[in-house]
Amino acid sequence: MSLPPPSAPSRRTLALLAAAALALGWLLLDTGVGPGRWIEVNGHELYYETRGYGPPLLLLHGGGDSGAGSFSRQFDDFTAAHRLIAPDQIGQGRTPDVPGPLSYTAMMNDTIALLDRLRPGPVDVVGYSDGGILALMLAVRRPDLVRRLVVSGANLSPDGLTAKELAELRTAVARARGRSDPTLGDRLNALWLHSPTPEEISPALLAGLDKPVLVMSGDRDAITLEHTLAIYRALPKAELCILPGTGHGTFGARPQWVNPIILDFLGRS
């Protein structure tokens, strides 16, 4: 004897479930199907994914990538203990582009707007490359939103890049100059060559950041070791992790190292 298939929930049932979730604030994220969500911030649409359960963990991706792309080798481990929030920044991943040049300040403001809308409480933040810059900027300007931070491959200015990286950027930006329709790659190259600026992030700003920060880097990173050490030394509550035999792609290349190190750091009170 076979049982009839369960009937789909009525619109009234779904409406009641949505209303109950809304009363629980950011748990509204769980009422849809799949991890992807859209939200309007600062006049444009922003895509983000949510996965897992537990204390909130914001994942900020590298330039030209997406939350799902930069942290594909972390999702399984991190969702075992955390509720992940992984936005795609302007013009990257699934978030549509907006007119004008890319800027860290605009991306930071979008991230702040997302957290202000979701209201998850103070979040832990893991930022890779450009996401590491955004994580530090976010924590400096809105410490109420942040509990602990992990940054890998972050820099405070273009001078933090190796001479080879800077030379390649200058060449790429010169070639793109005058194009009527610059690509995302063109705009990212211009961003990396000219920012972050001292007004966006600096050792003086980091000195006032009273949050635990784990500063990570590969020993063959595109960011010089001296610059990474300067970030570490500027932070009052920093820990340092340099991964041997590793380039800029710490999260993708060394998940077997970085995942347990990060989870141990975030698990502290």
Short mmCIF file of C-alpha atoms in Angstrom, two decimals:
data_model
loop_
_atom_site.label_atom_id
_atom_site.label_comp_id
_atom_site.label_asym_id
_atom_site.label_seq_id
_atom_site.Cartn_x
_atom_site.Cartn_y
_atom_site.Cartn_z
CA MET A 1 0.00 0.00 0.00
CA SER A 2 1.43 3.34 -1.02
CA LEU A 3 0.70 6.65 0.63
CA PRO A 4 -0.31 9.71 -1.44
CA PRO A 5 2.45 12.28 -1.88
CA PRO A 6 2.37 15.15 0.61
CA SER A 7 0.56 18.21 -0.64
CA ALA A 8 2.43 21.44 -1.22
CA PRO A 9 2.01 24.03 1.54
CA SER A 10 -0.68 26.61 0.88
CA ARG A 11 0.11 30.26 0.31
CA ARG A 12 -1.41 31.00 3.71
CA THR A 13 0.94 28.48 5.37
CA LEU A 14 3.94 29.97 3.59
CA ALA A 15 2.85 33.47 4.58
CA LEU A 16 2.55 32.43 8.21
CA LEU A 17 5.99 30.82 8.12
CA ALA A 18 7.51 33.92 6.56
CA ALA A 19 5.87 36.15 9.17
CA ALA A 20 7.22 33.98 11.98
CA ALA A 21 10.69 34.06 10.47
CA LEU A 22 10.53 37.84 10.10
CA ALA A 23 9.78 38.10 13.80
CA LEU A 24 13.04 36.26 14.40
CA GLY A 25 15.05 38.83 12.48
CA TRP A 26 17.76 37.46 10.26
CA LEU A 27 16.45 33.87 10.41
CA LEU A 28 14.23 35.01 7.54
CA LEU A 29 17.18 33.92 5.41
CA ASP A 30 16.15 30.28 5.85
CA THR A 31 12.66 30.59 4.33
CA GLY A 32 13.79 30.29 0.71
CA VAL A 33 15.06 27.36 -1.32
CA GLY A 34 18.83 27.14 -1.71
CA PRO A 35 21.56 29.37 -0.29
CA GLY A 36 21.23 32.35 -2.65
CA ARG A 37 19.48 35.60 -1.68
CA TRP A 38 19.11 39.11 -3.13
CA ILE A 39 18.85 42.33 -1.18
CA GLU A 40 18.83 46.01 -2.14
CA VAL A 41 21.65 48.08 -0.65
CA ASN A 42 22.61 51.65 -1.49
CA GLY A 43 20.36 51.75 -4.54
CA HIS A 44 21.41 48.49 -6.21
CA GLU A 45 20.88 44.74 -5.88
CA LEU A 46 23.42 42.62 -4.02
CA TYR A 47 23.63 38.83 -4.09
CA TYR A 48 24.67 36.82 -1.05
CA GLU A 49 24.57 33.22 0.11
CA THR A 50 23.79 31.81 3.53
CA ARG A 51 24.65 28.32 4.75
CA GLY A 52 24.84 26.42 8.02
CA TYR A 53 23.74 27.17 11.56
CA GLY A 54 25.43 28.68 14.59
CA PRO A 55 27.27 31.92 15.33
CA PRO A 56 27.31 34.21 12.25
CA LEU A 57 30.43 34.25 10.09
CA LEU A 58 30.81 36.81 7.29
CA LEU A 59 32.99 35.71 4.36
CA LEU A 60 34.45 38.47 2.16
CA HIS A 61 35.86 37.25 -1.15
CA GLY A 62 38.90 38.19 -3.20
CA GLY A 63 38.82 40.65 -6.10
CA GLY A 64 37.06 39.40 -9.23
CA ASP A 65 35.75 36.29 -7.46
CA SER A 66 32.65 35.51 -5.39
CA GLY A 67 31.85 34.28 -1.91
CA ALA A 68 31.21 30.77 -3.21
CA GLY A 69 34.39 30.86 -5.31
CA SER A 70 36.92 32.21 -2.82
CA PHE A 71 35.75 29.92 -0.02
CA SER A 72 34.66 26.77 -1.86
CA ARG A 73 37.14 24.71 0.17
CA GLN A 74 35.98 26.21 3.48
CA PHE A 75 32.19 25.94 3.23
CA ASP A 76 31.87 22.34 4.44
CA ASP A 77 34.14 22.83 7.46
CA PHE A 78 32.83 26.27 8.40
CA THR A 79 29.13 25.39 8.15
CA ALA A 80 29.62 22.67 10.77
CA ALA A 81 29.95 25.37 13.43
CA HIS A 82 28.76 28.66 11.89
CA ARG A 83 26.02 30.37 9.95
CA LEU A 84 27.80 31.73 6.87
CA ILE A 85 26.96 35.01 5.12
CA ALA A 86 28.87 35.30 1.83
CA PRO A 87 28.08 38.38 -0.31
CA ASP A 88 29.27 39.05 -3.85
CA GLN A 89 30.60 42.60 -4.20
CA ILE A 90 29.63 45.09 -6.94
CA GLY A 91 30.17 43.70 -10.45
CA GLN A 92 31.57 40.43 -9.11
CA GLY A 93 30.02 37.01 -8.77
CA ARG A 94 26.27 37.40 -9.28
CA THR A 95 25.97 41.01 -8.12
CA PRO A 96 25.31 43.35 -11.06
CA ASP A 97 27.72 46.10 -11.95
CA VAL A 98 27.07 49.79 -11.32
CA PRO A 99 28.48 52.76 -13.24
CA GLY A 100 31.79 54.29 -12.24
CA PRO A 101 35.08 52.99 -10.89
CA LEU A 102 35.30 50.29 -8.26
CA SER A 103 36.17 51.44 -4.76
CA TYR A 104 36.82 49.75 -1.45
CA THR A 105 34.74 52.37 0.31
CA ALA A 106 31.67 51.59 -1.80
CA MET A 107 32.09 47.85 -1.22
CA MET A 108 32.53 48.40 2.50
CA ASN A 109 29.38 50.54 2.62
CA ASP A 110 27.43 47.80 0.83
CA THR A 111 28.69 45.26 3.36
CA ILE A 112 27.69 47.49 6.26
CA ALA A 113 24.24 48.00 4.71
CA LEU A 114 23.83 44.22 4.35
CA LEU A 115 24.67 43.63 8.02
CA ASP A 116 22.45 46.50 9.14
CA ARG A 117 19.57 44.92 7.23
CA LEU A 118 20.15 41.34 8.37
CA ARG A 119 20.98 42.26 11.97
CA PRO A 120 22.81 39.03 12.83
CA GLY A 121 24.52 40.62 15.84
CA PRO A 122 28.31 40.97 16.03
CA VAL A 123 29.79 38.67 13.38
CA ASP A 124 33.11 36.98 12.95
CA VAL A 125 34.67 38.03 9.64
CA VAL A 126 37.03 36.12 7.34
CA GLY A 127 38.40 38.18 4.46
CA TYR A 128 40.63 37.06 1.62
CA SER A 129 42.75 39.56 -0.37
CA ASP A 130 40.36 42.42 -1.25
CA GLY A 131 38.01 40.90 1.29
CA GLY A 132 40.72 41.23 3.93
CA ILE A 133 40.96 44.94 3.19
CA LEU A 134 37.18 45.25 3.46
CA ALA A 135 37.18 43.30 6.73
CA LEU A 136 39.68 45.70 8.31
CA MET A 137 37.86 48.78 6.99
CA LEU A 138 34.54 47.43 8.27
CA ALA A 139 35.90 46.71 11.74
CA VAL A 140 37.57 50.12 12.03
CA ARG A 141 34.42 52.02 11.11
CA ARG A 142 31.76 49.78 12.65
CA PRO A 143 33.32 47.83 15.53
CA ASP A 144 29.82 47.17 16.85
CA LEU A 145 29.25 44.79 13.92
CA VAL A 146 32.38 42.69 14.47
CA ARG A 147 33.58 40.18 17.08
CA ARG A 148 36.76 38.61 15.60
CA LEU A 149 38.53 38.92 12.24
CA VAL A 150 40.72 36.76 10.04
CA VAL A 151 42.45 38.42 7.07
CA SER A 152 44.70 36.79 4.49
CA GLY A 153 46.65 38.54 1.75
CA ALA A 154 45.44 42.02 2.73
CA ASN A 155 47.34 45.23 2.04
CA LEU A 156 47.00 48.80 3.27
CA SER A 157 48.25 50.46 0.08
CA PRO A 158 49.53 49.50 -3.38
CA ASP A 159 53.04 49.69 -1.93
CA GLY A 160 52.27 46.41 -0.18
CA LEU A 161 52.38 44.57 -3.51
CA THR A 162 55.60 43.02 -4.76
CA ALA A 163 57.58 44.94 -7.40
CA LYS A 164 56.57 42.35 -10.00
CA GLU A 165 52.87 42.72 -9.22
CA LEU A 166 53.07 46.52 -9.36
CA ALA A 167 54.89 46.49 -12.71
CA GLU A 168 52.28 44.18 -14.20
CA LEU A 169 49.46 46.39 -12.92
CA ARG A 170 51.01 49.56 -14.37
CA THR A 171 51.33 47.88 -17.76
CA ALA A 172 47.76 46.58 -17.69
CA VAL A 173 46.29 49.93 -16.64
CA ALA A 174 48.26 51.77 -19.34
CA ARG A 175 46.97 49.38 -22.01
CA ALA A 176 43.38 49.83 -20.88
CA ARG A 177 43.54 53.62 -20.74
CA GLY A 178 41.07 55.24 -23.09
CA ARG A 179 38.85 52.21 -23.59
CA SER A 180 35.23 53.29 -23.88
CA ASP A 181 33.94 50.11 -22.26
CA PRO A 182 36.44 48.88 -19.64
CA THR A 183 36.12 45.28 -18.51
CA LEU A 184 35.86 44.16 -14.91
CA GLY A 185 39.53 43.20 -15.13
CA ASP A 186 40.42 46.73 -16.26
CA ARG A 187 38.51 48.24 -13.36
CA LEU A 188 40.04 45.86 -10.84
CA ASN A 189 43.54 46.64 -12.09
CA ALA A 190 42.86 50.36 -11.64
CA LEU A 191 41.50 49.70 -8.14
CA TRP A 192 44.57 47.68 -7.12
CA LEU A 193 47.04 50.18 -8.60
CA HIS A 194 45.59 53.23 -6.82
CA SER A 195 44.06 51.96 -3.58
CA PRO A 196 43.37 51.39 -0.78
CA THR A 197 44.14 54.96 0.18
CA PRO A 198 45.38 56.20 3.59
CA GLU A 199 41.89 57.60 4.20
CA GLU A 200 40.42 54.12 3.76
CA ILE A 201 42.90 52.14 5.86
CA SER A 202 46.27 52.81 7.47
CA PRO A 203 48.46 51.69 10.39
CA ALA A 204 47.11 54.63 12.42
CA LEU A 205 43.52 53.46 11.87
CA LEU A 206 44.44 49.86 12.70
CA ALA A 207 46.03 50.99 15.96
CA GLY A 208 42.57 51.92 17.23
CA LEU A 209 41.01 48.56 16.35
CA ASP A 210 40.38 46.77 19.65
CA LYS A 211 39.36 43.41 18.19
CA PRO A 212 41.22 40.08 17.96
CA VAL A 213 42.63 39.72 14.44
CA LEU A 214 44.39 36.74 12.89
CA VAL A 215 46.70 38.02 10.12
CA MET A 216 47.52 35.33 7.55
CA SER A 217 49.75 35.23 4.49
CA GLY A 218 51.66 32.86 2.30
CA ASP A 219 55.43 33.12 2.46
CA ARG A 220 55.34 33.59 -1.34
CA ASP A 221 52.35 35.93 -1.30
CA ALA A 222 51.71 38.74 -3.80
CA ILE A 223 51.76 40.96 -0.70
CA THR A 224 55.26 41.42 0.68
CA LEU A 225 56.06 39.80 3.99
CA GLU A 226 57.25 43.16 5.33
CA HIS A 227 53.85 44.69 4.59
CA THR A 228 52.01 41.82 6.26
CA LEU A 229 54.21 42.25 9.32
CA ALA A 230 53.41 45.98 9.36
CA ILE A 231 49.69 45.16 9.48
CA TYR A 232 50.27 42.64 12.26
CA ARG A 233 52.34 45.07 14.31
CA ALA A 234 49.84 47.92 13.92
CA LEU A 235 46.99 45.89 15.42
CA PRO A 236 46.75 45.83 19.24
CA LYS A 237 45.30 42.30 19.44
CA ALA A 238 46.81 40.51 16.46
CA GLU A 239 48.10 37.00 15.90
CA LEU A 240 50.26 36.04 12.92
CA CYS A 241 50.20 32.96 10.69
CA ILE A 242 52.62 32.65 7.75
CA LEU A 243 52.01 29.55 5.63
CA PRO A 244 55.16 27.92 4.22
CA GLY A 245 55.45 27.15 0.53
CA THR A 246 52.27 29.09 -0.19
CA GLY A 247 51.40 31.95 -2.53
CA HIS A 248 48.50 34.39 -2.43
CA GLY A 249 45.79 31.72 -2.69
CA THR A 250 45.93 30.54 0.90
CA PHE A 251 42.30 29.43 1.18
CA GLY A 252 42.27 27.48 -2.05
CA ALA A 253 45.75 25.99 -1.79
CA ARG A 254 45.95 25.11 1.92
CA PRO A 255 42.48 24.34 3.32
CA GLN A 256 43.92 21.49 5.38
CA TRP A 257 45.97 24.09 7.26
CA VAL A 258 43.87 27.24 7.27
CA ASN A 259 40.49 25.68 8.13
CA PRO A 260 41.42 24.24 11.53
CA ILE A 261 43.57 27.27 12.38
CA ILE A 262 40.71 29.65 11.64
CA LEU A 263 38.09 27.57 13.42
CA ASP A 264 40.28 27.37 16.50
CA PHE A 265 40.78 31.15 16.46
CA LEU A 266 37.06 31.86 16.00
CA GLY A 267 36.09 29.35 18.66
CA ARG A 268 37.69 31.36 21.44
CA SER A 269 35.56 33.56 23.68
#
